[in-house]
CSV table of N, CA and C in Angstrom, one decimal:
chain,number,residue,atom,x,y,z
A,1,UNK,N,89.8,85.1,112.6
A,1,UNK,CA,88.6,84.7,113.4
A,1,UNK,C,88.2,85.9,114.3
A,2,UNK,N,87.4,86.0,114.4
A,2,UNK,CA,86.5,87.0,114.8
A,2,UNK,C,86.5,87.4,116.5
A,3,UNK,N,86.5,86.1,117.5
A,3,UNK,CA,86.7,85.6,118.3
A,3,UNK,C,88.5,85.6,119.0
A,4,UNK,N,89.3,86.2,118.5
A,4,UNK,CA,90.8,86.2,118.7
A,4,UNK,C,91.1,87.2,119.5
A,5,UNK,N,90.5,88.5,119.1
A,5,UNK,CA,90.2,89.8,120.4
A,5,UNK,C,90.0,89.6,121.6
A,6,UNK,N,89.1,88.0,121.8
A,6,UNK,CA,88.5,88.0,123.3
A,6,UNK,C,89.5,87.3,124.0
A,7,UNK,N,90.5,86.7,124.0
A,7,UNK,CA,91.4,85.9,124.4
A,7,UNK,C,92.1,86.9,125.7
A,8,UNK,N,93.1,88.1,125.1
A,8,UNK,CA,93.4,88.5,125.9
A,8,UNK,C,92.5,89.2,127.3
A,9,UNK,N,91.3,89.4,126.9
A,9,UNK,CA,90.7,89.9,128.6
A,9,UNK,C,90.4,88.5,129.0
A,10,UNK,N,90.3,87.2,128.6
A,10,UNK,CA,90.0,85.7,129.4
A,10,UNK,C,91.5,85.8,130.5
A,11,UNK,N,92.5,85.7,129.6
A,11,UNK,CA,93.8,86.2,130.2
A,11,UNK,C,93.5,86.7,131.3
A,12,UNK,N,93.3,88.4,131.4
A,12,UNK,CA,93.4,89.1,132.9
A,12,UNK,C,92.3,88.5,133.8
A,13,UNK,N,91.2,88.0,133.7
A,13,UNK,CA,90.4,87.3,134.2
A,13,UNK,C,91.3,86.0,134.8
A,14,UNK,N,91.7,85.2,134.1
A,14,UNK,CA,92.4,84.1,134.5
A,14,UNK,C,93.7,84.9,135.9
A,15,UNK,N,94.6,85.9,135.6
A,15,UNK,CA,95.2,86.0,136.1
A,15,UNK,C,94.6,86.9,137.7
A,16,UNK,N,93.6,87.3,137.3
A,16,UNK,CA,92.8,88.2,138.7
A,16,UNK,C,92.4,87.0,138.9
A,17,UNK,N,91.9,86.1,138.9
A,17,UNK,CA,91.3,84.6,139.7
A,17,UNK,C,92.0,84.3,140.5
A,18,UNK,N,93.6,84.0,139.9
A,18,UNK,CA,94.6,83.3,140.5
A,18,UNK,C,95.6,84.1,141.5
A,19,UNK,N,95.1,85.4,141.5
A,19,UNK,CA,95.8,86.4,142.5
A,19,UNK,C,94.9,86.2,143.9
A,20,UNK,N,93.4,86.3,143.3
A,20,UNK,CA,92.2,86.0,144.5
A,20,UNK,C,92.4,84.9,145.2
A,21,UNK,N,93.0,84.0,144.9
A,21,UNK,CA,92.8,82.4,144.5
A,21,UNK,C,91.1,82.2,144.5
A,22,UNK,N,90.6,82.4,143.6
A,22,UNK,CA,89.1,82.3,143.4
A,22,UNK,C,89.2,81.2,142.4
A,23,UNK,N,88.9,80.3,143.5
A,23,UNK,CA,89.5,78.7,142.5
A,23,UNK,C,87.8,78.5,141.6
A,24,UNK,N,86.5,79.0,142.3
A,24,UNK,CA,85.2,79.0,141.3
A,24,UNK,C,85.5,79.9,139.8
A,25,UNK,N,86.1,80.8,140.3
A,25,UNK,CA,86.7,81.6,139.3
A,25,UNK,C,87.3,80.9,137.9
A,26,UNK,N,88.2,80.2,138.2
A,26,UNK,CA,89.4,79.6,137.6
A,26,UNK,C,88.5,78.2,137.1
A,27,UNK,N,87.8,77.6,138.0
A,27,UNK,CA,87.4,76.6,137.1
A,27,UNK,C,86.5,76.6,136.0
A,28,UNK,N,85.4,78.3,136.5
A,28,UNK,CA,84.4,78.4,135.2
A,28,UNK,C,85.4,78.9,133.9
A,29,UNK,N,86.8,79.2,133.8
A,29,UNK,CA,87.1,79.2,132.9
A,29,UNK,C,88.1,78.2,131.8
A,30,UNK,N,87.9,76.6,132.9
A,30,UNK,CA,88.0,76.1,132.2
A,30,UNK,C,87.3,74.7,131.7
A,31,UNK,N,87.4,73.7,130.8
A,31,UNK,CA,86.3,72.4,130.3
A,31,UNK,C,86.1,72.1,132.0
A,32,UNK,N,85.2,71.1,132.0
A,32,UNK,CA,85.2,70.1,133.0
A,32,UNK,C,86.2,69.2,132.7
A,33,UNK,N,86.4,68.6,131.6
A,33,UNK,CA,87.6,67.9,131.2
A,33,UNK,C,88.7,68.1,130.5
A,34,UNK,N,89.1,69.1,131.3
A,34,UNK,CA,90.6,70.3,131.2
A,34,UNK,C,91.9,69.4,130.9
A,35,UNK,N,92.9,69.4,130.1
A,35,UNK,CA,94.4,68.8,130.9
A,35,UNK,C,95.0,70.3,131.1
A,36,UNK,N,96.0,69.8,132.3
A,36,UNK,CA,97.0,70.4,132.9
A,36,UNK,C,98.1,69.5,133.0
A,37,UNK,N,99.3,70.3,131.9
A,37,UNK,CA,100.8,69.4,131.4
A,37,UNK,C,101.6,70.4,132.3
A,38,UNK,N,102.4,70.3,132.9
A,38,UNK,CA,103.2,71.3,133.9
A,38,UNK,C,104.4,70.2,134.0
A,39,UNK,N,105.2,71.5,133.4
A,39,UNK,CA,106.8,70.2,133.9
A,39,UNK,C,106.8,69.6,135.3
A,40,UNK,N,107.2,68.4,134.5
A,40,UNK,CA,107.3,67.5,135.9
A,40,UNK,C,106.5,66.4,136.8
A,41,UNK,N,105.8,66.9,136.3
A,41,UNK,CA,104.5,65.7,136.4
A,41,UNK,C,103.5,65.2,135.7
A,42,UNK,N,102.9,64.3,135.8
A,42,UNK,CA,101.7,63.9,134.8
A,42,UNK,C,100.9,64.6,134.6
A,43,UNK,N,100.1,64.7,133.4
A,43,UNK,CA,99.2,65.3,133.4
A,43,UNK,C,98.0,65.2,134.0
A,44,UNK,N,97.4,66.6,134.3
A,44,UNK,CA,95.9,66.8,136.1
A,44,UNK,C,95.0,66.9,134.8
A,45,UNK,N,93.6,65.6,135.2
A,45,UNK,CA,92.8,66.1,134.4
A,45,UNK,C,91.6,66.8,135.5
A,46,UNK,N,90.7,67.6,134.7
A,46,UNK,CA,89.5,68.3,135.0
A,46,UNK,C,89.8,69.1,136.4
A,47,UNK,N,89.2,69.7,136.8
A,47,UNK,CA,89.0,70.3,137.9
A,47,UNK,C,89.6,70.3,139.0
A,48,UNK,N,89.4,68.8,139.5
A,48,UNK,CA,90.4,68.5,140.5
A,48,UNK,C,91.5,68.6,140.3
A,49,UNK,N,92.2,68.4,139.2
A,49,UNK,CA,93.9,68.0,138.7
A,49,UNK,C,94.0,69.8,139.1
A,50,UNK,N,93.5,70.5,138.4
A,50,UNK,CA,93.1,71.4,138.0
A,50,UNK,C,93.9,72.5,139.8
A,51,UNK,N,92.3,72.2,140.0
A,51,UNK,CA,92.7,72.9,141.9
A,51,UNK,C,93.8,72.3,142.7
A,52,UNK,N,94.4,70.5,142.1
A,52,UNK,CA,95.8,70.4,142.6
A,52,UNK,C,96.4,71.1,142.5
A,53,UNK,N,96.8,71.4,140.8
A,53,UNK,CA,98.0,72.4,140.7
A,53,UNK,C,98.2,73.6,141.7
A,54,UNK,N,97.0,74.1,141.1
A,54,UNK,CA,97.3,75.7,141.5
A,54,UNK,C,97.6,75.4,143.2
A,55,UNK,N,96.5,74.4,144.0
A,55,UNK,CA,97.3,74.3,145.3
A,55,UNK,C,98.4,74.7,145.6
A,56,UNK,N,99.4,73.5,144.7
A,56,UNK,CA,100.7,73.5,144.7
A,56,UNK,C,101.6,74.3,144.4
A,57,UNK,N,101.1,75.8,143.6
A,57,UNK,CA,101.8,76.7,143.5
A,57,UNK,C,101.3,77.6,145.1
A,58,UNK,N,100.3,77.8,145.6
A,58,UNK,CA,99.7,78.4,146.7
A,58,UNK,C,100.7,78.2,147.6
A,59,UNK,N,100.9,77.0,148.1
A,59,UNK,CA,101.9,76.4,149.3
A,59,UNK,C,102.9,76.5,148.9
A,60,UNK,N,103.6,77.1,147.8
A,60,UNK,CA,105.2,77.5,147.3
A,60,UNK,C,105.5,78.7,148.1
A,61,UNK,N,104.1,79.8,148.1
A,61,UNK,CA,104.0,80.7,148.1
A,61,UNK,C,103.5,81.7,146.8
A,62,UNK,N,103.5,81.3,145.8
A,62,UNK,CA,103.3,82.0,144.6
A,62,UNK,C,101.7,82.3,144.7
A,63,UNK,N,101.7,83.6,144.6
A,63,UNK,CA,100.2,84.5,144.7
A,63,UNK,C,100.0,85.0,143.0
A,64,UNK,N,100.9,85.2,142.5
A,64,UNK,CA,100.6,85.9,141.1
A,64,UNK,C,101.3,85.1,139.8
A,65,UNK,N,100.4,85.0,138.8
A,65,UNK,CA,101.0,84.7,137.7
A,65,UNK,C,100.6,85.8,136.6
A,66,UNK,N,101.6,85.9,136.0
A,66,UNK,CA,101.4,86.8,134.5
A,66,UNK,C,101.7,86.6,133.9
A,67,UNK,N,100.5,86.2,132.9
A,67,UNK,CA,100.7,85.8,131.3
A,67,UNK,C,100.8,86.2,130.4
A,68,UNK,N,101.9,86.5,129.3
A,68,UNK,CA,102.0,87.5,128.4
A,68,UNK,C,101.5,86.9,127.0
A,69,UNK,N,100.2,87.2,126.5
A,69,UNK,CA,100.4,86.0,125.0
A,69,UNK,C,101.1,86.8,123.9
A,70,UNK,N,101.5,86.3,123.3
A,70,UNK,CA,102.5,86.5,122.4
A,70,UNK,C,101.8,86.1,120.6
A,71,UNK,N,101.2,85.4,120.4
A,71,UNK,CA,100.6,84.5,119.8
A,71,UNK,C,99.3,84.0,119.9
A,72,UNK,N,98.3,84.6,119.2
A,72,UNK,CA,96.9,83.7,119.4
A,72,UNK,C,96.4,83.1,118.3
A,73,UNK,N,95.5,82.5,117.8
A,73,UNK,CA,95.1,82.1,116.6
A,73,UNK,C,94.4,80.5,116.3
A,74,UNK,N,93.3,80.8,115.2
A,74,UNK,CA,92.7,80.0,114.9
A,74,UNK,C,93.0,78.4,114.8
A,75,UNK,N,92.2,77.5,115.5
A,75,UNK,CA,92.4,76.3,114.7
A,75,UNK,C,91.3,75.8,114.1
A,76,UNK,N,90.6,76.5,113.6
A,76,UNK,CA,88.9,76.2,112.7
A,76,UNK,C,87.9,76.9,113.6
A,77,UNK,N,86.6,76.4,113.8
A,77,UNK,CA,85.9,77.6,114.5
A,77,UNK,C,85.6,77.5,115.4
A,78,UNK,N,85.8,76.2,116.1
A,78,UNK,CA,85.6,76.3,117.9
A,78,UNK,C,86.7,76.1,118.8
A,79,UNK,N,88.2,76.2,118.1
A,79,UNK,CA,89.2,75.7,118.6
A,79,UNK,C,89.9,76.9,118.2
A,80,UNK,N,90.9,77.5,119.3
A,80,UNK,CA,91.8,78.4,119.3
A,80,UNK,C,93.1,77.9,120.2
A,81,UNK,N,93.7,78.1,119.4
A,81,UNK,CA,95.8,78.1,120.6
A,81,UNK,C,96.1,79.8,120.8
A,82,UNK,N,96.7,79.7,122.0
A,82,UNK,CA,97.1,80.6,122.4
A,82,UNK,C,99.1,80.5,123.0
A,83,UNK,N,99.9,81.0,123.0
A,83,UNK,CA,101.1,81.0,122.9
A,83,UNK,C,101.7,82.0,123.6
A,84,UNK,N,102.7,81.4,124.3
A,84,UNK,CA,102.8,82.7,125.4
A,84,UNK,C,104.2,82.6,126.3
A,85,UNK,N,104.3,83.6,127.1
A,85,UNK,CA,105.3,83.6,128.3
A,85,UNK,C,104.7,83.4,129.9
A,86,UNK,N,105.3,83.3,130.9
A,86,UNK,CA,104.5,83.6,131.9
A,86,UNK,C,105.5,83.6,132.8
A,87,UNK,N,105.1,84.7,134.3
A,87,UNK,CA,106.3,84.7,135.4
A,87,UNK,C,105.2,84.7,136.5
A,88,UNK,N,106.0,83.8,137.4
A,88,UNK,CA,105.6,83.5,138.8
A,88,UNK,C,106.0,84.3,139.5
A,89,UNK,N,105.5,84.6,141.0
A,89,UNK,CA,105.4,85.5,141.9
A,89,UNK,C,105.1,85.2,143.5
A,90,UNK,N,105.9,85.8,144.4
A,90,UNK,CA,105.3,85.2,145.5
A,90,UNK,C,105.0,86.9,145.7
A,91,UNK,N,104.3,86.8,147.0
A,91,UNK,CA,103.3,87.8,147.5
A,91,UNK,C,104.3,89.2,147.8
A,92,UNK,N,105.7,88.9,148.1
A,92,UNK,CA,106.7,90.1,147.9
A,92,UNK,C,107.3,90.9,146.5
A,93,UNK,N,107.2,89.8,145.7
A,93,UNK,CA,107.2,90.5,144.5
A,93,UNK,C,108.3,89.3,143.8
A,94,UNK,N,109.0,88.8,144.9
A,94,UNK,CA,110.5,87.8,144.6
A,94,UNK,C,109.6,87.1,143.4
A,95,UNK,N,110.4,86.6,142.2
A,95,UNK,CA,110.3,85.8,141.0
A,95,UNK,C,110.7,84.6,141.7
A,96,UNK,N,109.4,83.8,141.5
A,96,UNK,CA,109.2,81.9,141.5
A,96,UNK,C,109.7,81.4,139.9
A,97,UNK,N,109.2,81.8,139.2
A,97,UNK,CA,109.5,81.1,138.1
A,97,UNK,C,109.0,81.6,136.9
A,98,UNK,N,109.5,81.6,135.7
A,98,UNK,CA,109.2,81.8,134.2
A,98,UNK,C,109.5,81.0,133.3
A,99,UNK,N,108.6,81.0,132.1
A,99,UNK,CA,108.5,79.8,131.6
A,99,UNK,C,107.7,80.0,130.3
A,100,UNK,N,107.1,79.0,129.9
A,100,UNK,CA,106.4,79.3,128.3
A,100,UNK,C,105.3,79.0,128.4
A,101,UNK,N,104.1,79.1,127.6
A,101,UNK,CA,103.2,78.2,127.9
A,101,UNK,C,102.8,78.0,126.0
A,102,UNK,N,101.6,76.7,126.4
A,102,UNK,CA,100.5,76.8,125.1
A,102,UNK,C,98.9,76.5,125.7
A,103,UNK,N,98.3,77.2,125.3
A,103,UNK,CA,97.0,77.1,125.9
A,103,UNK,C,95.8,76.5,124.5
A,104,UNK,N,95.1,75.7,124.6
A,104,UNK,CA,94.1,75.0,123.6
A,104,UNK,C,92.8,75.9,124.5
A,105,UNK,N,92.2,76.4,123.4
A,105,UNK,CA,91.0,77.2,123.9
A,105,UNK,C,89.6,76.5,123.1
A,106,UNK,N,88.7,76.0,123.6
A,106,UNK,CA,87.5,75.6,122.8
A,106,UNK,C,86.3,76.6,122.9
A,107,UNK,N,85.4,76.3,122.1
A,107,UNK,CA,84.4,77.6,122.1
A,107,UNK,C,83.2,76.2,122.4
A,108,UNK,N,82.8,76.5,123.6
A,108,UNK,CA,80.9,75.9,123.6
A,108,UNK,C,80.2,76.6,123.5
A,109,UNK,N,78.9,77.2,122.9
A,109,UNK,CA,78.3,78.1,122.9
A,109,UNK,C,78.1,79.2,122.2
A,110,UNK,N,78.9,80.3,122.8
A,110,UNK,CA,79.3,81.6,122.5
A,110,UNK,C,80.7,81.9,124.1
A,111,UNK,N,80.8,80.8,124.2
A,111,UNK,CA,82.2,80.8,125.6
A,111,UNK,C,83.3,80.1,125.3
A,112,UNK,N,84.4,81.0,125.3
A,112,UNK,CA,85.6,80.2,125.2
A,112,UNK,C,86.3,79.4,126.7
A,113,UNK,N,86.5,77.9,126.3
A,113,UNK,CA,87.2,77.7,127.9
A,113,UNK,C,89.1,77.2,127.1
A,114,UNK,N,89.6,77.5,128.6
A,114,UNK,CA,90.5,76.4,128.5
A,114,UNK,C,90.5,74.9,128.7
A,115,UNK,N,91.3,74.2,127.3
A,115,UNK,CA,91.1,72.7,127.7
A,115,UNK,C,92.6,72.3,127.8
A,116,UNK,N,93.1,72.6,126.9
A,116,UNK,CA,94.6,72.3,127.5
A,116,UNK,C,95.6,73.2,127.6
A,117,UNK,N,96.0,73.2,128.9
A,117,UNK,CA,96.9,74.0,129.1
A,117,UNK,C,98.1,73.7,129.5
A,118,UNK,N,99.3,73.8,129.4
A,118,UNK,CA,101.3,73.3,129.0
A,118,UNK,C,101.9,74.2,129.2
A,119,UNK,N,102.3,74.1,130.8
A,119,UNK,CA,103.6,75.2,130.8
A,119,UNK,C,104.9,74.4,130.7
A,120,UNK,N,105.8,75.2,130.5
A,120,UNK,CA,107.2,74.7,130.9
A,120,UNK,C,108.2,75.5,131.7
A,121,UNK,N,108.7,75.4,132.9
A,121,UNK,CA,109.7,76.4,133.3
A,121,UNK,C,110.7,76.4,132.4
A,122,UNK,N,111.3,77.7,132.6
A,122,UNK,CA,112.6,78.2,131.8
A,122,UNK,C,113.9,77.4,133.1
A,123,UNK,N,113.7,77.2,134.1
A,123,UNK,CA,114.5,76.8,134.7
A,123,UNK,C,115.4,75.6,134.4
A,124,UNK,N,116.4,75.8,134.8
A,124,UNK,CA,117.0,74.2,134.4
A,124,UNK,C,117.5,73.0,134.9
């Protein structure tokens, strides 16, 4: 797919949002009706669920996340998975957490968003 190249600069975009916390940022890159699966709790739909989370990493202290994809690829022509690692960060540099992800990417338009996104800590 043709479209698989663009994935990783959505990535650094996603991850410069969430350093800014430029939560306008972060939402234009994902559906209006997003899920968010995060160990440990139900799943956050759309936006709001959305600006919970990341809240809730904000007040941990965690300023940075970095996503490593590892894996991207086709699921027909408006649907992409993406596959990955990722480490948390607070503002000193100390590691909050690492973990896996899968990210469901849809295409409206000529724009890919995120619709579902599943992390899991590596913690135990």
């Amino acid at each position: 797919m043709a479209d698989v190249p663009l994935i990783p600069a959505l990535v650094e975009k996603f991850m410069a949002c969430f350093k800014a916390n430029d939560m306008k940022g972060l939402f234009s890159m994902y559906m209006v009706d997003c899920k968010i699966m995060k160990t440990g709790m139900d799943t956050a739909h759309g936006h709001e669920g959305l600006g919970k989370v990341v809240a809730g990493f904000h007040a941990l202290g965690v300023t940075t996340v970095e996503r490593k994809s590892e894996e991207v690829g086709p699921m027909g022509s408006d649907v992409m998975y993406e596959r990955g690692t990722y480490t948390m960060k607070t503002e000193d540099g100390t590691l909050a957490d690492t973990g896996k992800y899968i990210v469901i990417w849809k295409k409206v338009g000529s724009d890919w968003f995120q619709y579902i996104d599943i992390f899991n800590t590596n913690k135990a």
